Amino acid sequence: MTESPQSHPLSARSLDDLLTEVHSLDSRLSAQGRVRSLLQAVLSIGGDLDLATVLRRLTEAAAQLAGARYAGLGVVDEEGGFSEFIPVGISKEQAERINRFPHGRGVLAAPLHRRAALRLADLRDHPEFGGFPEGHPQMASFLGVPIQVRDEVFGNLYLTEKANGGEFDEEDEAMVSALATAAGVAIENARLYEEARLRERWLEASTEITTRLLSGADTEEVLAHLAAQAREIGGADTAVVMLPDPRARGHLFAEIADGPIAQEILGTPVEIHDSACGAVYETGEARAVPDLRQANCPMLTHRGYGPGLLVPLGTPGHTRGVLLLGKLSDRAPFTATIRRMLHSFSVQAGVALELAEARRDTERLVVLEERDRIAKDLHDVVIQRLFASAMTLMSTMRLIASPEVEERVRRTVDELDGTIREIRSTIFALQNPPSRRDTSLRGRILRLAENTAHSLGCHPGVSLDGPIDASVPDDVGEHLLAVLGEGLTNVARHAGATEVHVSVAVEEDPAAGGSAALTLTVTDNGVGLPPEGRRSGLRNLDQRARALGGGFTAERGETGGTVLVWRVPVPGGALPPEEF
């Protein structure tokens, strides 16, 4: 006996209904599971305040929710491109084979412009698709969702290659869009936290620099610390402090650098009138440079540097230099937050430099006033007394009957005269102190003598008398330095001396009717001049003297050694009358 279909408890109709109910129940359970996963993802993302960690978790959670094989998050910069791209699903080996990551152009820019999600069965069919870069895996199904923080588009979230080989559906879009919306709050919190941390670090660095400057630390040392702090906190690869040099107008020079190529770029000049560095120096306004190759900055461009940030040290109208930060060409540009904070940092550092220099000027003024007081005391008291004593002894000499006593008194008068001359030289030095970069003739003589101390085996004594800087022309001064260098070199090579004395004096020349003459004397206690031998070096000194209308002698000293005397007239030179 057979049963009809109508009499069977599970007819075809009821079976279809049951299967539909089971499928519906399964779908509801699946949807509940995805909602639960969405909530867990939101909690996971919002549980951290580190921005990099939040963005990585967001990208991974989106891929898991939508069942995507690959995911990526592009952070949008001010130009509309990507300042950062975070890939998920690509191994380290695959990432190394890709010659470049997306820049936010073509189809990837569509969600940004539309401010709406974009689903594609095959992204290669989109009219703005520009192809995959070399080494990039092939992808077809695509879902792009913008991430908004308040009214600002922070970035775009991309998913590709649905795990089951199908397409992303409306539910995937809804889930990822909800995740992106919830993530906006977490991103905003993380950004605020990161800005607060950055601001704290900049304030600490600024306070430390100000304290160092105002406590008397060397300016060059403080600027080196400034460059190091700016490079580290700003995330740059190289930092350079560009300063002007009054001796080479129209240029800025890389005086201080921090980074792997610091030693290679020190001293590099940059023209002020035709470079971005010069524009920042003259206007006092910070400037971001997308590509340093367009900023006429050769010290970094040919070494693979791209994004740059130029910040003035000081305030508009009182710019002391330029701080240049550079990143390698494959790195993202400097963010607006870094630019704002670095500008404030540099302004405060510039003001601190001004205050420190003003304080040092005040201290120098106090020192100069004290030097001037000492010089006046030497002039008005010491020299006058010595001169009076010498005059008294000279007037006493005619009363002395003994030749031996007369000779001793005469020798004492000569020593007093020599002492007066040395004090005059000291007074001149006190009233005209050398600067740190003294380019005067006196300063160059002293440096030349000091630089030969190692080869001589002793520090030569130096005596400078008369208005050397005021009376000696530049061309005569160059001859003098050449003769002094040759003379000291001869002593170092041949004399074997343990004592060397250099005397440079500008004094009246009786043979020239009272006009001035420049005399260089180099004395040593060495072996003395040989009776015969090469004299080419001495002939050069003699030729220089004759070319200037003067003379040169080289003789054995009274107690041994050698005495070189090089004497030339000073053109148009006439010394003021003696005061003593």
XYZ file of C-alpha atoms in Angstrom:
580
model
C 0.000 0.000 0.000
C 1.327 3.322 -0.962
C 0.697 6.688 0.594
C -0.161 9.701 -1.364
C 1.991 12.735 -1.116
C -0.779 14.557 0.657
C -0.926 11.926 3.405
C 2.894 12.001 4.162
C 3.754 14.092 7.245
C 6.707 15.815 5.452
C 5.406 16.883 2.085
C 7.600 18.657 -0.454
C 5.963 21.982 0.445
C 6.550 21.630 4.164
C 10.126 20.488 3.554
C 10.861 23.642 1.564
C 9.373 25.763 4.320
C 11.488 24.010 6.926
C 14.639 24.493 4.942
C 13.773 28.157 4.535
C 13.282 28.521 8.291
C 16.571 26.750 8.991
C 18.367 28.995 6.518
C 16.737 32.054 8.043
C 17.742 30.922 11.533
C 21.286 30.301 10.357
C 21.393 33.748 8.776
C 20.144 35.361 11.977
C 22.727 33.481 13.993
C 25.407 34.456 11.470
C 24.339 38.109 11.598
C 24.374 38.049 15.388
C 27.865 36.616 15.298
C 29.070 39.330 12.945
C 27.504 42.039 15.116
C 29.227 40.513 18.122
C 32.499 40.504 16.179
C 31.894 44.143 15.224
C 31.400 45.135 18.858
C 34.515 43.235 19.895
C 36.474 44.975 17.129
C 35.232 48.404 18.235
C 36.203 47.669 21.843
C 39.618 46.424 20.739
C 40.267 49.502 18.631
C 39.148 51.938 21.309
C 41.211 50.277 24.011
C 44.529 51.814 22.937
C 45.762 55.397 22.626
C 48.718 54.747 20.356
C 47.665 55.934 16.898
C 49.775 53.417 14.979
C 48.314 50.560 17.028
C 44.737 51.830 16.544
C 45.142 52.023 12.764
C 46.687 48.550 12.545
C 43.898 47.007 14.647
C 41.241 48.786 12.593
C 42.631 47.412 9.328
C 42.912 43.863 10.686
C 39.385 43.969 12.179
C 37.877 45.176 8.885
C 39.526 42.325 6.975
C 38.233 39.791 9.485
C 34.659 41.153 9.507
C 34.317 41.205 5.721
C 36.261 38.014 5.113
C 38.843 39.801 2.969
C 42.237 38.355 2.132
C 43.899 41.736 1.809
C 43.212 45.054 3.516
C 44.864 48.445 3.590
C 44.415 51.813 5.266
C 45.611 54.992 3.616
C 46.048 58.108 5.803
C 45.238 61.183 3.712
C 47.609 64.159 3.730
C 46.877 67.810 2.962
C 47.495 67.285 -0.750
C 44.917 64.492 -0.992
C 47.487 61.710 -1.296
C 48.591 59.194 1.297
C 51.014 60.244 3.993
C 50.990 56.665 5.287
C 49.691 53.292 4.081
C 49.133 50.279 6.351
C 48.857 46.926 4.505
C 47.360 43.744 5.993
C 47.559 40.261 4.487
C 50.860 40.824 2.682
C 53.886 39.017 4.042
C 57.179 40.758 4.716
C 58.717 39.081 1.680
C 55.863 40.253 -0.544
C 56.130 43.803 0.807
C 59.834 43.882 -0.029
C 59.077 42.869 -3.642
C 56.604 45.746 -4.119
C 58.499 48.744 -5.458
C 55.966 51.242 -4.087
C 52.780 51.293 -2.057
C 49.657 53.234 -3.171
C 49.797 57.038 -3.155
C 46.026 57.606 -3.020
C 45.416 58.209 -6.709
C 43.050 56.626 -9.262
C 40.423 54.218 -8.011
C 41.745 54.481 -4.441
C 40.810 58.165 -4.361
C 37.163 57.513 -5.284
C 35.862 56.874 -1.718
C 37.614 60.058 -0.607
C 36.048 62.221 -3.306
C 32.592 60.651 -2.990
C 32.766 60.433 0.824
C 30.851 57.183 0.369
C 31.641 53.490 0.138
C 32.576 51.934 -3.198
C 31.988 48.242 -4.055
C 33.362 46.676 -7.228
C 33.185 43.123 -8.546
C 36.571 43.722 -10.199
C 38.478 46.895 -9.470
C 40.382 46.448 -12.755
C 37.185 47.385 -14.595
C 37.025 50.816 -12.953
C 37.857 53.633 -15.438
C 40.411 55.174 -13.048
C 42.285 51.942 -12.364
C 45.959 52.533 -13.184
C 47.416 49.060 -12.812
C 49.283 47.279 -10.044
C 52.900 48.220 -9.226
C 55.629 45.683 -9.838
C 55.583 42.871 -7.284
C 52.010 43.627 -6.161
C 49.615 40.614 -5.874
C 46.684 40.516 -8.316
C 43.320 41.563 -6.835
C 39.734 41.675 -8.125
C 36.796 42.174 -5.695
C 37.026 45.534 -3.934
C 35.383 47.470 -1.104
C 36.503 50.987 -0.197
C 35.117 52.909 2.797
C 36.115 56.429 3.893
C 37.071 57.053 7.538
C 35.786 60.353 8.859
C 36.871 62.071 12.065
C 34.151 64.643 12.712
C 33.835 66.474 9.380
C 37.345 65.605 8.239
C 38.222 62.636 6.048
C 41.066 60.966 7.886
C 41.705 58.173 5.402
C 40.320 55.362 3.308
C 39.871 51.712 4.307
C 40.280 49.193 1.474
C 39.366 45.503 1.319
C 40.094 43.172 -1.608
C 39.750 39.500 -2.523
C 36.715 38.106 -0.686
C 37.823 34.894 0.978
C 35.243 32.636 -0.735
C 36.033 34.059 -4.164
C 32.788 36.000 -4.351
C 31.956 39.676 -4.154
C 31.561 41.988 -1.194
C 27.855 42.511 -0.476
C 25.727 45.158 1.193
C 26.144 43.517 4.581
C 29.932 43.664 4.254
C 29.659 47.320 3.321
C 27.379 48.034 6.303
C 29.655 46.223 8.739
C 32.853 47.919 7.538
C 31.147 51.337 7.366
C 29.919 50.919 10.943
C 33.416 49.912 12.018
C 34.918 52.939 10.258
C 32.400 55.271 11.920
C 33.104 53.864 15.371
C 36.849 53.941 14.707
C 36.682 57.685 13.979
C 36.244 58.389 17.691
C 39.164 56.126 18.627
C 41.355 57.739 15.968
C 40.473 61.229 17.220
C 41.336 60.249 20.806
C 44.607 58.681 19.694
C 45.504 61.773 17.624
C 44.798 64.096 20.550
C 46.865 61.898 22.845
C 49.728 61.791 20.351
C 49.644 65.583 19.918
C 49.701 66.022 23.687
C 52.726 63.751 23.974
C 54.481 65.545 21.137
C 53.716 68.943 22.652
C 55.131 67.762 25.973
C 58.340 66.572 24.315
C 58.735 69.846 22.395
C 58.190 71.840 25.590
C 60.769 69.757 27.455
C 63.297 70.238 24.645
C 62.575 73.972 24.448
C 62.947 74.400 28.198
C 66.229 72.520 28.207
C 67.644 74.624 25.360
C 66.568 77.883 27.005
C 68.102 76.783 30.311
C 71.379 75.842 28.658
C 71.627 79.127 26.785
C 70.798 81.334 29.750
C 73.156 79.385 32.030
C 76.110 80.301 29.819
C 76.517 77.169 27.688
C 78.351 77.522 24.377
C 75.945 78.568 21.609
C 77.344 76.056 19.118
C 76.860 73.227 21.605
C 73.261 74.310 22.266
C 72.474 74.533 18.544
C 73.851 71.019 18.085
C 71.489 69.832 20.837
C 68.631 71.714 19.158
C 69.291 69.947 15.852
C 69.440 66.532 17.525
C 66.174 67.098 19.407
C 64.372 68.434 16.339
C 65.485 65.444 14.239
C 64.409 62.912 16.858
C 61.063 64.414 17.828
C 60.191 65.485 14.282
C 60.915 62.035 12.861
C 63.465 63.375 10.352
C 66.483 61.570 8.939
C 68.768 64.626 8.960
C 68.706 68.035 10.652
C 70.872 70.975 9.568
C 71.333 74.407 11.156
C 72.042 76.958 8.426
C 73.715 80.188 9.581
C 74.947 83.289 7.733
C 78.612 84.241 7.652
C 79.415 87.985 7.587
C 82.571 87.253 5.593
C 80.597 85.583 2.785
C 77.473 87.622 2.278
C 74.653 86.195 0.247
C 75.092 82.645 1.533
C 73.958 80.414 4.364
C 76.312 77.681 5.545
C 75.622 74.291 7.103
C 77.323 75.038 10.418
C 75.735 72.205 12.441
C 74.238 68.904 11.303
C 72.800 65.823 12.962
C 72.178 62.491 11.278
C 73.998 59.771 9.352
C 75.462 62.187 6.755
C 76.225 65.054 9.153
C 79.989 65.129 8.548
C 79.543 65.073 4.772
C 77.404 68.208 4.567
C 79.059 70.476 7.148
C 80.220 73.740 5.599
C 78.045 73.395 2.477
C 76.919 76.833 1.219
C 73.429 77.690 -0.028
C 72.616 80.917 -1.853
C 70.148 83.154 -0.067
C 68.595 84.863 -3.082
C 67.863 81.655 -5.043
C 66.845 78.959 -2.562
C 63.996 77.977 -0.269
C 66.370 78.218 2.707
C 67.173 81.806 1.782
C 63.475 82.684 1.389
C 62.726 81.346 4.876
C 65.722 83.231 6.285
C 64.609 86.533 4.755
C 60.863 86.266 5.460
C 61.017 84.484 8.820
C 58.157 82.179 7.799
C 58.310 78.384 7.986
C 57.860 76.369 4.821
C 57.177 72.715 4.032
C 58.885 71.373 0.907
C 57.346 68.265 -0.716
C 60.575 67.596 -2.616
C 63.925 69.131 -1.647
C 65.110 68.750 -5.233
C 62.886 71.720 -6.040
C 64.304 73.848 -3.213
C 67.860 74.333 -4.565
C 69.281 72.419 -1.611
C 72.094 70.344 -3.163
C 73.473 69.072 0.130
C 70.512 66.668 0.521
C 68.881 66.209 -2.888
C 71.615 64.135 -4.499
C 71.694 61.907 -1.410
C 68.123 60.656 -1.878
C 66.215 63.149 0.276
C 62.685 64.258 -0.599
C 60.282 65.785 1.963
C 61.725 68.772 3.800
C 60.750 71.275 6.459
C 62.397 74.705 6.727
C 61.930 76.648 9.948
C 63.438 80.059 10.823
C 65.416 80.399 14.033
C 63.934 83.517 15.535
C 61.068 85.818 14.653
C 60.303 87.731 11.432
C 62.774 90.586 11.153
C 65.149 88.935 13.640
C 65.961 85.637 11.964
C 69.321 84.239 13.037
C 69.362 81.172 10.813
C 67.305 78.313 9.379
C 66.667 74.831 10.715
C 66.321 72.317 7.884
C 64.771 68.889 8.477
C 64.891 66.319 5.705
C 63.414 62.867 5.140
C 64.448 60.253 2.624
C 62.406 60.351 -0.573
C 60.404 57.177 0.208
C 59.079 58.575 3.499
C 55.884 60.539 4.150
C 55.980 64.360 4.363
C 55.949 66.152 7.703
C 52.483 66.450 9.211
C 50.799 69.751 9.991
C 51.103 68.979 13.704
C 54.884 68.566 13.458
C 55.157 71.769 11.438
C 53.194 73.820 13.970
C 55.062 72.502 16.982
C 58.489 72.778 15.373
C 57.773 76.377 14.358
C 56.870 77.298 17.953
C 59.942 75.437 19.166
C 62.258 77.283 16.786
C 60.753 80.689 17.627
C 61.320 80.108 21.324
C 64.837 78.842 20.650
C 65.526 81.958 18.560
C 64.321 84.236 21.356
C 66.504 82.325 23.825
C 69.480 82.837 21.484
C 68.772 86.570 21.416
C 68.576 86.735 25.216
C 71.732 84.659 25.618
C 73.630 86.875 23.197
C 72.387 90.004 24.968
C 73.567 88.562 28.271
C 76.966 87.716 26.794
C 77.214 91.204 25.306
C 76.569 92.633 28.757
C 79.241 90.403 30.248
C 81.673 91.376 27.477
C 80.928 95.038 28.112
C 81.768 94.586 31.792
C 85.027 92.862 30.827
C 85.887 95.569 28.299
C 85.204 98.280 30.834
C 87.509 96.512 33.290
C 90.200 96.134 30.617
C 89.861 99.812 29.781
C 90.255 100.725 33.459
C 93.376 98.578 33.729
C 94.775 100.131 30.559
C 94.184 103.624 31.929
C 95.870 102.727 35.227
C 98.866 101.349 33.345
C 98.999 104.451 31.157
C 98.389 107.089 33.785
C 100.228 105.557 36.721
C 102.647 102.755 35.924
C 104.187 104.112 32.720
C 104.409 107.617 34.111
C 106.313 106.376 37.161
C 108.633 104.201 35.086
C 109.249 107.078 32.686
C 109.993 109.420 35.609
C 112.369 106.860 37.099
C 114.189 106.498 33.771
C 114.496 110.279 33.409
C 115.843 110.517 36.963
C 118.468 107.857 36.266
C 119.475 109.536 33.001
C 119.935 112.871 34.780
C 121.981 111.107 37.441
C 124.409 109.565 34.940
C 126.418 112.804 34.532
C 127.123 112.764 38.265
C 128.623 109.266 38.127
C 132.398 109.087 37.932
C 132.805 105.324 37.654
C 132.452 103.952 34.086
C 131.264 100.606 35.457
C 128.461 102.180 37.490
C 127.517 104.396 34.563
C 127.182 101.311 32.329
C 124.948 99.588 34.884
C 122.709 102.641 35.160
C 122.542 102.924 31.368
C 121.578 99.275 31.136
C 118.860 99.803 33.731
C 117.507 102.753 31.755
C 117.414 100.575 28.631
C 115.519 97.881 30.524
C 113.047 100.463 31.796
C 112.591 101.679 28.232
C 111.944 98.119 27.063
C 109.460 97.616 29.895
C 107.631 100.793 28.903
C 107.415 99.537 25.317
C 105.975 96.189 26.447
C 103.418 97.921 28.655
C 102.388 100.107 25.713
C 101.808 96.948 23.702
C 99.774 95.492 26.572
C 97.688 98.667 26.788
C 96.949 98.458 23.066
C 95.933 94.800 23.402
C 93.688 95.608 26.370
C 91.932 98.354 24.444
C 91.621 96.214 21.285
C 90.881 92.643 22.434
C 90.806 89.932 19.745
C 87.446 88.470 18.830
C 86.743 84.736 18.624
C 87.381 84.866 14.894
C 89.984 87.629 14.908
C 91.038 88.471 11.361
C 93.254 91.397 12.388
C 96.970 91.318 11.628
C 97.785 91.046 15.337
C 95.442 88.087 15.703
C 96.885 86.359 12.627
C 100.445 86.852 13.916
C 99.519 85.310 17.248
C 97.723 82.356 15.614
C 100.628 81.720 13.257
C 103.106 81.681 16.131
C 100.826 79.419 18.178
C 100.329 76.994 15.285
C 104.090 76.483 14.905
C 104.581 75.573 18.578
C 104.335 71.837 17.870
C 106.964 71.831 15.120
C 109.258 74.152 17.121
C 109.056 72.043 20.258
C 108.322 75.152 22.331
C 105.874 78.030 22.472
C 107.455 81.107 20.920
C 107.284 84.341 22.851
C 105.544 87.121 20.920
C 105.942 90.846 21.436
C 103.732 93.266 19.481
C 104.413 96.985 19.682
C 102.800 99.962 18.042
C 99.657 100.454 15.896
C 100.188 97.336 13.795
C 96.581 96.947 12.659
C 96.045 100.630 11.995
C 99.299 101.370 10.154
C 100.250 98.256 8.175
C 98.520 97.902 4.760
C 97.025 94.541 3.820
C 99.641 93.699 1.160
C 102.524 94.475 3.531
C 100.792 92.420 6.235
C 100.606 89.414 3.880
C 104.360 89.715 3.210
C 104.975 89.948 6.956
C 103.025 86.750 7.649
C 104.854 84.920 4.855
C 108.240 86.030 6.211
C 107.277 85.070 9.762
C 106.114 81.630 8.624
C 109.329 81.066 6.650
C 111.471 82.238 9.547
C 109.779 79.984 12.100
C 109.912 77.048 9.674
C 113.686 77.543 9.274
C 114.090 77.577 13.051
C 112.066 74.357 13.376
C 114.065 72.585 10.626
C 117.619 73.689 11.292
C 118.119 75.511 14.598
C 117.371 72.884 17.242
C 116.344 75.755 19.530
C 114.637 75.533 22.900
C 113.669 79.208 22.993
C 112.219 81.354 20.204
C 111.113 84.949 20.443
C 109.154 86.952 17.854
C 108.954 90.722 17.914
C 106.805 92.835 15.566
C 106.914 96.588 15.947
C 105.741 99.672 14.107
C 108.029 102.563 15.048
C 109.569 105.702 13.678
C 112.354 105.238 11.141
C 115.007 107.954 11.734
C 116.584 107.219 8.356
C 113.294 108.034 6.633
C 112.665 111.405 8.242
C 110.326 110.224 10.960
C 107.999 108.057 8.836
C 106.954 104.674 10.202
C 108.695 101.358 9.636
C 107.601 97.780 10.277
C 110.218 95.550 11.879
C 110.024 91.785 12.382
C 112.658 90.145 14.560
C 112.943 86.396 15.106
C 115.494 85.291 17.701
C 116.419 81.751 18.760
C 119.045 80.050 20.939
C 119.812 77.287 18.465
C 122.983 76.216 16.681
C 123.228 79.421 14.667
C 123.787 79.965 10.965
C 126.356 77.650 9.359
C 129.289 79.336 7.585
C 128.212 77.779 4.332
C 125.019 76.099 3.254
C 121.754 76.581 1.389
C 120.363 80.097 1.764
C 117.404 79.913 -0.654
C 114.845 80.513 2.112
C 116.768 83.527 3.382
C 117.084 84.885 -0.158
C 113.296 84.777 -0.447
C 112.977 86.864 2.710
C 115.528 89.341 1.402
C 113.717 89.628 -1.936
C 110.421 90.341 -0.210
C 112.046 93.102 1.838
C 113.732 94.680 -1.203
C 110.470 94.571 -3.180
C 108.902 96.744 -0.469
C 111.877 99.086 -0.234
C 113.274 97.573 2.959
C 116.071 95.302 4.079
C 116.800 91.963 5.696
C 119.651 90.612 7.839
C 120.354 87.197 9.352
C 123.221 86.995 11.849
C 124.489 84.960 14.752
C 123.348 86.245 18.139
C 125.743 87.599 20.753
C 125.312 84.490 22.918
C 124.579 82.029 20.076
C 121.595 81.223 17.981
C 120.316 83.345 15.110
C 118.737 86.778 14.844
C 116.567 87.515 11.759
C 115.596 91.141 11.219
C 113.146 92.036 8.428
C 112.416 95.746 8.124
C 110.243 97.599 5.580
C 108.748 101.099 5.445
C 105.032 101.588 6.049
C 103.612 103.567 3.087
C 102.251 106.911 4.226
C 102.769 105.899 7.817
C 103.696 108.465 10.437
C 103.343 107.744 14.125
C 101.654 110.220 16.441
C 103.999 112.126 18.775
C 105.087 110.411 21.977
C 103.000 111.126 25.029
C 105.662 110.327 27.559
